[in-house]
Short mmCIF file of C-alpha atoms in Angstrom, two decimals:
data_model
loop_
_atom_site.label_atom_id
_atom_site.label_comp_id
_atom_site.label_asym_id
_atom_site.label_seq_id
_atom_site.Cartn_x
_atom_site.Cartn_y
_atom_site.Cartn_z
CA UNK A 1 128.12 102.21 120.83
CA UNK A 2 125.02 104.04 121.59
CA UNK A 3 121.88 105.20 120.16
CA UNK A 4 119.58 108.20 120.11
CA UNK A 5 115.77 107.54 119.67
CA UNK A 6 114.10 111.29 118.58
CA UNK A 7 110.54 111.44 119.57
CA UNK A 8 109.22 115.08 118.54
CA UNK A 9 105.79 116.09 120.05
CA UNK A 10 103.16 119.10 119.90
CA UNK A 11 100.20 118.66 121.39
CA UNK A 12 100.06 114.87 122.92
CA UNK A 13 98.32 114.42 125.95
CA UNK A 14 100.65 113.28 129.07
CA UNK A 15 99.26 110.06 129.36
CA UNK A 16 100.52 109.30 125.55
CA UNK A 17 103.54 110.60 125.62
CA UNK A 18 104.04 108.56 128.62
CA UNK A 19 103.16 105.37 126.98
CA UNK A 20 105.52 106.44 124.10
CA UNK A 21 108.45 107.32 126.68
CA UNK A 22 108.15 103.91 128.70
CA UNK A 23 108.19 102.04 126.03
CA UNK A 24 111.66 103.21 124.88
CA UNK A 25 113.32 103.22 128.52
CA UNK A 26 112.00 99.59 128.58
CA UNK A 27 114.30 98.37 125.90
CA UNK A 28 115.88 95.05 126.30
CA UNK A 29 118.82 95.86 124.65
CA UNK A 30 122.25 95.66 126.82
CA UNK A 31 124.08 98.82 124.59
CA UNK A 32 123.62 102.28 125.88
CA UNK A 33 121.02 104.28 124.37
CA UNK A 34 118.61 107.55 125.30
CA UNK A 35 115.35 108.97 124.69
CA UNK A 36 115.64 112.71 123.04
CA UNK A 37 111.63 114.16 123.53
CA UNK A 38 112.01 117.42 121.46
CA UNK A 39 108.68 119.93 122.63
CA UNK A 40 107.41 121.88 119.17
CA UNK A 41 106.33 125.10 121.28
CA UNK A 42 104.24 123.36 123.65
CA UNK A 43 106.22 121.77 126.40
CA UNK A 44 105.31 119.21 128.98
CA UNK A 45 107.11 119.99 132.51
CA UNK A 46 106.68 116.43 133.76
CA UNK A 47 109.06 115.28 131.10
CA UNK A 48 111.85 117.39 132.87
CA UNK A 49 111.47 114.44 135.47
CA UNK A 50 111.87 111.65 132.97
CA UNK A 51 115.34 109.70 132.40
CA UNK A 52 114.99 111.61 128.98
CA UNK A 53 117.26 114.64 126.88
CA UNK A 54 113.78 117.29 127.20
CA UNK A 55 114.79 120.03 124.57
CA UNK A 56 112.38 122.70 124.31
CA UNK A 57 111.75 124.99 121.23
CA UNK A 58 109.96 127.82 122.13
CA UNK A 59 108.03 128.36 118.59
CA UNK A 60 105.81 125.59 117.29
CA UNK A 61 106.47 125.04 113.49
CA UNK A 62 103.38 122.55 112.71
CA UNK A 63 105.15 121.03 109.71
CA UNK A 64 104.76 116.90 110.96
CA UNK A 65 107.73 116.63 113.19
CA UNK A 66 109.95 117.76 110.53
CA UNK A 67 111.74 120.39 112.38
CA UNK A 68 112.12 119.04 116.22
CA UNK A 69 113.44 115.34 114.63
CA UNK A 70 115.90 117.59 112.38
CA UNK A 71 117.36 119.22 115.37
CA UNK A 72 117.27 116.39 117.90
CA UNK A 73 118.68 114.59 115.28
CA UNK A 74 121.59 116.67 114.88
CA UNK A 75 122.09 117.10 118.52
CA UNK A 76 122.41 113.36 118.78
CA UNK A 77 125.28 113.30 115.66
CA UNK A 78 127.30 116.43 117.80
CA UNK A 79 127.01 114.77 121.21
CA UNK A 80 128.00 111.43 119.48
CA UNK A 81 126.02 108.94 118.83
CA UNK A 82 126.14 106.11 116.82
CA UNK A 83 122.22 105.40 115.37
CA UNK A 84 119.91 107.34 115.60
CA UNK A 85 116.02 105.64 115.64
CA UNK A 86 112.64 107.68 115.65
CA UNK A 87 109.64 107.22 117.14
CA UNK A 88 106.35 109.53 117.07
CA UNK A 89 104.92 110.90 120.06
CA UNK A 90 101.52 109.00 119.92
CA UNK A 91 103.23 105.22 118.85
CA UNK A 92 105.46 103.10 120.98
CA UNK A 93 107.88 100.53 120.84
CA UNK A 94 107.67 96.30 121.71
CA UNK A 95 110.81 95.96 124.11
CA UNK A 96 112.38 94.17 121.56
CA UNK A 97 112.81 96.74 118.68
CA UNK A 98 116.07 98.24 119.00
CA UNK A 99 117.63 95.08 119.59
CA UNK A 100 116.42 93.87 116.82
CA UNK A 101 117.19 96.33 114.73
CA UNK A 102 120.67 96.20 116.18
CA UNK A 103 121.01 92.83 115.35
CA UNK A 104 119.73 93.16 112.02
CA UNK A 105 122.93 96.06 111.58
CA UNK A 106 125.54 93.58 112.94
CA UNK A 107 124.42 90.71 109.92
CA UNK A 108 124.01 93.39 107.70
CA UNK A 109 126.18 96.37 108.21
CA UNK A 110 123.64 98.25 105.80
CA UNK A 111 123.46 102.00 106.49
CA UNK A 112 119.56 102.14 106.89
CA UNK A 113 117.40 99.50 108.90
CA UNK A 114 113.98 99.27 109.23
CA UNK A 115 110.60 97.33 110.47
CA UNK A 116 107.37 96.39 110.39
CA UNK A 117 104.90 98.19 112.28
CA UNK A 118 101.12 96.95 113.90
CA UNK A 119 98.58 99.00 113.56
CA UNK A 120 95.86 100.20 116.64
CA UNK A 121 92.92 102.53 116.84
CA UNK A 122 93.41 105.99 118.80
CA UNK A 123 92.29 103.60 122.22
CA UNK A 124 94.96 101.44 121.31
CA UNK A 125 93.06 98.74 120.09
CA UNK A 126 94.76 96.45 117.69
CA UNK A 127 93.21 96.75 114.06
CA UNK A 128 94.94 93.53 113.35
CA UNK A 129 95.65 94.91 109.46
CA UNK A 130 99.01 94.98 107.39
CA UNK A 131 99.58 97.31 104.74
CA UNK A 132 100.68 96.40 101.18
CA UNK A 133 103.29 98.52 100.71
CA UNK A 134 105.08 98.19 104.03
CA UNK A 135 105.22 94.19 103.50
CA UNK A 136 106.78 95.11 100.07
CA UNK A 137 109.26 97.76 101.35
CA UNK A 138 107.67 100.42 99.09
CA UNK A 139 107.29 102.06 102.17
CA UNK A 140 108.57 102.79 105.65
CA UNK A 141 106.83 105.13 108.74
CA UNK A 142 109.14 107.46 110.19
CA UNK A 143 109.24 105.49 113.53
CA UNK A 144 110.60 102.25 111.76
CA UNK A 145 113.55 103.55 110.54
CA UNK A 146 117.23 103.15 112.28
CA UNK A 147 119.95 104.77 110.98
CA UNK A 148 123.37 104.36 111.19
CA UNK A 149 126.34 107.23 111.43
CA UNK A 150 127.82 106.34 108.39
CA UNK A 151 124.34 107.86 106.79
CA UNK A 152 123.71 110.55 108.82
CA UNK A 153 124.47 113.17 105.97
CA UNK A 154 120.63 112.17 105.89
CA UNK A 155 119.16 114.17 109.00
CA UNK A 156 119.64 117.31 107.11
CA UNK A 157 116.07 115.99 104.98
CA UNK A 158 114.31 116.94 107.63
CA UNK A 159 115.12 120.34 107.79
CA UNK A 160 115.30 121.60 104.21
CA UNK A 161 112.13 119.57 103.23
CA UNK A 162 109.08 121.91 101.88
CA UNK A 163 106.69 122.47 105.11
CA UNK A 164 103.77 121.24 102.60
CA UNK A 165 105.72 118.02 101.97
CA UNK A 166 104.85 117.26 105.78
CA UNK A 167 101.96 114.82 105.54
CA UNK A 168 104.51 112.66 103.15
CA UNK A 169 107.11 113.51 105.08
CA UNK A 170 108.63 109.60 105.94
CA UNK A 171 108.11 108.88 101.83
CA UNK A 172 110.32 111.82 101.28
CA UNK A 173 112.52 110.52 103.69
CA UNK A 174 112.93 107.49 102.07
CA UNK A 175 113.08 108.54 98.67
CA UNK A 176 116.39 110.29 100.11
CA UNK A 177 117.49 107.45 100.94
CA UNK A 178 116.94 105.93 97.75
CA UNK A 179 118.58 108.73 95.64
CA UNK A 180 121.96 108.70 97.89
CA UNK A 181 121.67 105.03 97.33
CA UNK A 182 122.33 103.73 101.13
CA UNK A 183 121.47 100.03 101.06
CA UNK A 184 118.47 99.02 103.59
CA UNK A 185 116.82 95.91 104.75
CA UNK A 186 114.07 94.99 107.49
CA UNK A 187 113.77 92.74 109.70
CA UNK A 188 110.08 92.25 108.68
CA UNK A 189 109.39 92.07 112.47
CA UNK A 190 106.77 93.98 114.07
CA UNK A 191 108.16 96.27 116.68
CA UNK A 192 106.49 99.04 116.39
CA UNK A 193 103.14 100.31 117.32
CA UNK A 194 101.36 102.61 114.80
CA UNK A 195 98.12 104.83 116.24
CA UNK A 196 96.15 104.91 113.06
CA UNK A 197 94.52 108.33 112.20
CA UNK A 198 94.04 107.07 108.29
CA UNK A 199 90.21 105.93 107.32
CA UNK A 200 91.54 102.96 105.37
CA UNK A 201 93.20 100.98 108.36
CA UNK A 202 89.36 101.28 109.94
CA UNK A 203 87.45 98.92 107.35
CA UNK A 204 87.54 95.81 109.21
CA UNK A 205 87.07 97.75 112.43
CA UNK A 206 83.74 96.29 113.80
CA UNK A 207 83.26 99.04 116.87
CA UNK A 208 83.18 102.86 115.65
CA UNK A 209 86.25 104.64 114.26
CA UNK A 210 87.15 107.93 115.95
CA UNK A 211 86.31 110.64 114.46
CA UNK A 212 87.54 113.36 112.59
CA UNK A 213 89.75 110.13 110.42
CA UNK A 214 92.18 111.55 107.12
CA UNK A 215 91.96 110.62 103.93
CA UNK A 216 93.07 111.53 100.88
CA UNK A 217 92.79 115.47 100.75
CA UNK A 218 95.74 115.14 103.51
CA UNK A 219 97.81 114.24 101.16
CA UNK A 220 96.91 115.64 97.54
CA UNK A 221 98.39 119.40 97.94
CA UNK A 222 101.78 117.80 98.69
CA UNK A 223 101.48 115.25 95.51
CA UNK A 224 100.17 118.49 93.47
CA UNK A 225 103.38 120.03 94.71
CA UNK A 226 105.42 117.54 93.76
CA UNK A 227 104.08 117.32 90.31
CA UNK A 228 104.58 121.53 89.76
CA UNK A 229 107.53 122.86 88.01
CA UNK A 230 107.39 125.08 91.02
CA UNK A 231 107.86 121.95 93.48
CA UNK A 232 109.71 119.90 90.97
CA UNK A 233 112.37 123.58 91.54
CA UNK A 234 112.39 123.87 95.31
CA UNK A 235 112.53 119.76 96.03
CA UNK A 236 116.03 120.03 93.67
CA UNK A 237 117.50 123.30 95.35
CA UNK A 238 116.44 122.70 98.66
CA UNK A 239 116.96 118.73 98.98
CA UNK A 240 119.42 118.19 95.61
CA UNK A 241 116.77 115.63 94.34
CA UNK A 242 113.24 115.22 92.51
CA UNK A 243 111.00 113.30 94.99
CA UNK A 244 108.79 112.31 92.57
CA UNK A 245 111.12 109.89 90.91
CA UNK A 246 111.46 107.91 93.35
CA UNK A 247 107.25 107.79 94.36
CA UNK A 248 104.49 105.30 93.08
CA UNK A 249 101.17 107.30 93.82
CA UNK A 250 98.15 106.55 91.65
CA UNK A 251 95.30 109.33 91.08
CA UNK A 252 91.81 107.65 90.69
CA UNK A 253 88.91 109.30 89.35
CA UNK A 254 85.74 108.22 91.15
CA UNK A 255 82.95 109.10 88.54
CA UNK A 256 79.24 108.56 87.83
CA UNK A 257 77.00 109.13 84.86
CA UNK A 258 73.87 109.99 86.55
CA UNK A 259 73.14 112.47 89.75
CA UNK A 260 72.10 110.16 92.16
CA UNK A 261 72.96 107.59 94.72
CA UNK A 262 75.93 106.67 92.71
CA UNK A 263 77.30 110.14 92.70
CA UNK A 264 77.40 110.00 96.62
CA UNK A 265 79.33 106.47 96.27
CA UNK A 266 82.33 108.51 93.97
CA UNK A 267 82.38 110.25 97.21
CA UNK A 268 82.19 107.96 100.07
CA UNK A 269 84.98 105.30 97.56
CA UNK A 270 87.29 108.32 97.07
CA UNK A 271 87.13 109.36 100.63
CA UNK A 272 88.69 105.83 101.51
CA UNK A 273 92.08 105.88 99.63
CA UNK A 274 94.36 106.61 102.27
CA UNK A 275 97.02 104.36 102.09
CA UNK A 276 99.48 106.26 100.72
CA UNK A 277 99.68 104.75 97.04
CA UNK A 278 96.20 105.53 95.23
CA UNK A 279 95.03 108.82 95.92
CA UNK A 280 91.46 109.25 95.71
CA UNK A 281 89.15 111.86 93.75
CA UNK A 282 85.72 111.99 93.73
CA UNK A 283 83.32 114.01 90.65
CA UNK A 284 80.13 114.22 89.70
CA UNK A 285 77.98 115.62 86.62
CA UNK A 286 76.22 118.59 88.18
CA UNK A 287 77.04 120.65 90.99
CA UNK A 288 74.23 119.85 93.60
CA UNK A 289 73.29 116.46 94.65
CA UNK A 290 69.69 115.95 95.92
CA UNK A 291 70.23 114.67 100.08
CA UNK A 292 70.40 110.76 100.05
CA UNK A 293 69.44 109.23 103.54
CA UNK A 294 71.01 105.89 102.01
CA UNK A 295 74.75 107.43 101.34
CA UNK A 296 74.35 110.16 104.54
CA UNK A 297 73.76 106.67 106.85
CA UNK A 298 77.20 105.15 105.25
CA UNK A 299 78.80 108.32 105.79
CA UNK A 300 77.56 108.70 109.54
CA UNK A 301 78.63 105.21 109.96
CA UNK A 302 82.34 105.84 109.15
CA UNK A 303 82.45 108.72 111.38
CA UNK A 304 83.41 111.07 107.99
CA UNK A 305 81.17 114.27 107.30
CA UNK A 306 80.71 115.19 103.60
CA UNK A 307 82.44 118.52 105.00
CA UNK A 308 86.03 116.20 104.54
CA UNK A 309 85.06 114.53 101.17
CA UNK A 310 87.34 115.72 98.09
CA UNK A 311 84.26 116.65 95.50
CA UNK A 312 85.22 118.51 92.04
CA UNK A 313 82.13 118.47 89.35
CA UNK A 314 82.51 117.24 85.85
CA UNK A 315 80.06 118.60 83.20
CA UNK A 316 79.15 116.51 80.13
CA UNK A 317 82.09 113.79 81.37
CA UNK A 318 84.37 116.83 79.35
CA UNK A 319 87.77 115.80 81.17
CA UNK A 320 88.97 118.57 82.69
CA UNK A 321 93.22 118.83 81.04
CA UNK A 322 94.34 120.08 83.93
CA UNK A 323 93.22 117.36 86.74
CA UNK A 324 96.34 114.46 86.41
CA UNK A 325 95.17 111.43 87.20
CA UNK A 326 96.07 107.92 86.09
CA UNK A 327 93.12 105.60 86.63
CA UNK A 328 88.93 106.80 86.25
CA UNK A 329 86.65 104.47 87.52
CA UNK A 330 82.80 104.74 86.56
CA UNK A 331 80.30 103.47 88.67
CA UNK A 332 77.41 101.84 86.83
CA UNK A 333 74.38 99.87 87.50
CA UNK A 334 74.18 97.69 84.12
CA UNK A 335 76.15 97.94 80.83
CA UNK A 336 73.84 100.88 79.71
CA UNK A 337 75.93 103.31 81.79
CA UNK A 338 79.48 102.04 81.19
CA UNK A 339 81.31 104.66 80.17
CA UNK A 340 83.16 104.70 76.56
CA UNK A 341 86.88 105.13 76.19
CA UNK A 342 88.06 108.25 77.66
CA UNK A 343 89.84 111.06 75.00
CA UNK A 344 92.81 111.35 77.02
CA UNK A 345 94.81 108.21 76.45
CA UNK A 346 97.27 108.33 79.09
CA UNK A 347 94.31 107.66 81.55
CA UNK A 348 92.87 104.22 82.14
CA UNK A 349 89.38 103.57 82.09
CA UNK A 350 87.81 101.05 84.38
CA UNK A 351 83.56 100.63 84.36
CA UNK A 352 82.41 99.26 88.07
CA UNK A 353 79.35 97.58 88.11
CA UNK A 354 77.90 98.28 91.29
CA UNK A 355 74.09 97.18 91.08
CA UNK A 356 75.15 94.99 94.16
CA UNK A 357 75.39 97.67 96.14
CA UNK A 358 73.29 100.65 94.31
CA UNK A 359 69.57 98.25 94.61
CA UNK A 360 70.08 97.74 98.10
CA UNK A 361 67.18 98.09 100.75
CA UNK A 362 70.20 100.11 103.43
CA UNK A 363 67.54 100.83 105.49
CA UNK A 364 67.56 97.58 106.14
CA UNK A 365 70.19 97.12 109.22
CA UNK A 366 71.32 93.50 107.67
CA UNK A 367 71.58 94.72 104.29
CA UNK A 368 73.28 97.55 105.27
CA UNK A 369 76.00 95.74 107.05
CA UNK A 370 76.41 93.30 103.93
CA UNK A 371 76.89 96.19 101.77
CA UNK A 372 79.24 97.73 103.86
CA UNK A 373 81.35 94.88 104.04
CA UNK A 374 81.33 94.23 100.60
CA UNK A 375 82.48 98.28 100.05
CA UNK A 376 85.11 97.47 102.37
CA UNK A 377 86.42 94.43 100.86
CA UNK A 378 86.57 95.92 97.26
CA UNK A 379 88.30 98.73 98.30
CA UNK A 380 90.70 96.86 100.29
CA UNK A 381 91.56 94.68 97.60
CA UNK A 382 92.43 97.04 95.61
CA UNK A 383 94.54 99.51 97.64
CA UNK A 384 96.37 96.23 98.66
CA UNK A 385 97.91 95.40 95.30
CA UNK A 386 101.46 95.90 95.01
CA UNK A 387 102.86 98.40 93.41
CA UNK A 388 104.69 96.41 90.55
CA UNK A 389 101.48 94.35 90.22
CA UNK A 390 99.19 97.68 89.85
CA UNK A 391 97.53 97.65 86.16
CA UNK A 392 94.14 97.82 84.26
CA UNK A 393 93.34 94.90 84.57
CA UNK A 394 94.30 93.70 88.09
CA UNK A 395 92.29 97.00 89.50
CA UNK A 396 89.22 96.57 86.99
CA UNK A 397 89.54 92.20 88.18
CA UNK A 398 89.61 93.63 91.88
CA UNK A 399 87.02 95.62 92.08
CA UNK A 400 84.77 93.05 89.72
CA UNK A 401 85.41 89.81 91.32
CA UNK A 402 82.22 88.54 92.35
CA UNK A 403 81.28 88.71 95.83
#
């Protein structure tokens, strides 16, 4: 038996793709297996030197990976192999992954295998975080999966997949997976190591995130897709499925009544919910919000620029028909400014009494780090709910639980 590990890359420096190459060669596992580093238009000489397959395509596609881990993949079924693992050029692998992963096929026999993953800031710090939906198996990175032959009907996704279905491109993946109904189990061990370039894995960070961080506008044109009868079309021609049956994403509406510091909060909450389950909007009354030094200081702080900050403008709190979202959340300073029940019943109102936050002195260094703590922790309570657990009530208790 052997095993192929694809690892496509684009513009990596050396030095990571090093780290990510090393860290497969140094695999304690006694069965045969090799490193396939698949260039997308932008190849690294050095890695002619490596004990590595170096296939080079000379035209960069810039859809995720999609393309190079399609065709290494396929190379890897032709030339014979027996599983096939993945692993993105900026993450790496603990020396015990594919034996694991191995050993979890030989109990198992399941088509599909996966893990857990640990997750480390761009310098390769670890963030020392889990996410919700990984622990729950709602979802699986691309670089935790393991396939066996017997599934490998699968490694055509990556190819016909929509290039704007990209960003979501392991949650496609896995909905494939789902529809052709291969069985899969993890081993709930943490083998691989994820370089974080989401805004939510940063809230506990106490040094400064890097910069230039996504959020959610990386990931709303694909779900917007998704939800068209144009996408709904393509997804069923091209990949002989609907996608979106098989996803649990959550819109929230970030709203305020007033313009004013509050209105920069819809912002700066939206601009957090990154995690791949709630999607975040943010919208305010009018269209111009006076400069707040007290919001632009939280802002600078997480390294985000209002430049990347999703911001739409309601008028009257008239619901726009054509925005779909499932969950508005007002943010109010007493009970004066709770909103009342919304005229479009299908979404879920939730009022979020923020006077904790909105009355603070945050030019005042200690209150500013207590209310940034306490924005953190809200936030991460709720985007940590699981998704068969995800209601009115348990978002609306999250966000209120006293502090």
């Amino acid at each position: 038996m052997k095993i192929a590990v694809i690892t496509p890359y684009y513009q990596e420096s050396i030095e990571t793709l090093r780290q990510c190459h090393l860290s497969v060669i140094n695999q304690n596992i006694d069965i045969e297996f090799t490193h396939f580093l698949i260039a997308d238009g932008y190849p690294q000489q050095e890695i002619d030197s490596w004990n590595a397959k170096h296939i080079v395509l000379p035209t960069a596609h810039d859809d995720n990976g999609n393309t190079p881990r399609g065709l290494g993949g396929l190379l890897a079924k032709i030339e014979g192999y027996d599983f096939i693992a993945y692993l993105d050029a900026d993450n790496w692998y603990y020396e015990n992954h594919l034996q694991t992963m191995f050993t979890k096929w030989k109990e198992t026999h399941f088509p599909v295998i996966c893990s857990f993953r640990t997750f480390h800031h761009e310098n390769g710090e670890n963030l020392y975080i889990e996410e919700a939906t990984e622990n729950s198996l709602d979802h699986v990175d691309t670089s935790c999966f393991f396939l066996h032959k017997s599934c490998f009907d699968l490694l055509q996704i990556w190819l016909d997949m929509p290039k704007i279905l990209g960003p979501i491109c392991d949650v496609i993946f896995f909905s494939a997976i789902k529809n052709k109904k291969y069985r899969f189990c993890s081993t709930k061990l943490r083998t691989v190591a994820f370089r974080s370039k989401y805004l939510s894995h940063y809230f506990n960070l106490n040094s400064a995130p890097p910069l230039n961080l996504k959020s959610e506008s990386e990931f709303i044109p694909a779900l917007n897709f998704l939800r068209s009868k144009d996408g709904n079309s393509e997804c069923s021609e091209k990949l002989g499925f609907r996608p979106l049956d098989y996803l649990h994403f959550y819109k929230i509406l970030f709203v305020s009544k007033r313009n004013s510091v509050l209105c920069d909060m819809a912002n700066l909450f939206a601009s957090t919910l990154s995690n791949r389950k709630f999607i975040g909007y943010s919208m305010i009354e009018q269209q111009a919000t006076t400069f707040n030094p007290h919001l632009q200081k939280i802002v600078d702080e997480l390294g985000y620029s209002n430049g990347h900050m999703l911001c739409n403008h309601l008028k009257e709190y008239k619901i726009n028909e054509e925005i779909n979202f499932d969950y508005a959340v007002n943010l109010c300073e007493d009970s004066s400014e709770e909103m009342p029940a919304l005229p479009n019943d299908s979404v879920k109102l939730i009022n979020w009494n923020v006077e904790f936050l909105s009355q603070k002195d945050l030019n005042n260094q200690l209150d500013f780090e207590e209310a940034m703590s306490i924005v953190h922790l809200k936030i991460w309570e709720m985007i940590s709910l699981p998704n068969d657990k995800i209601s009115l009530d348990s978002i609306a208790t999250a966000l209120n639980r006293p502090n």
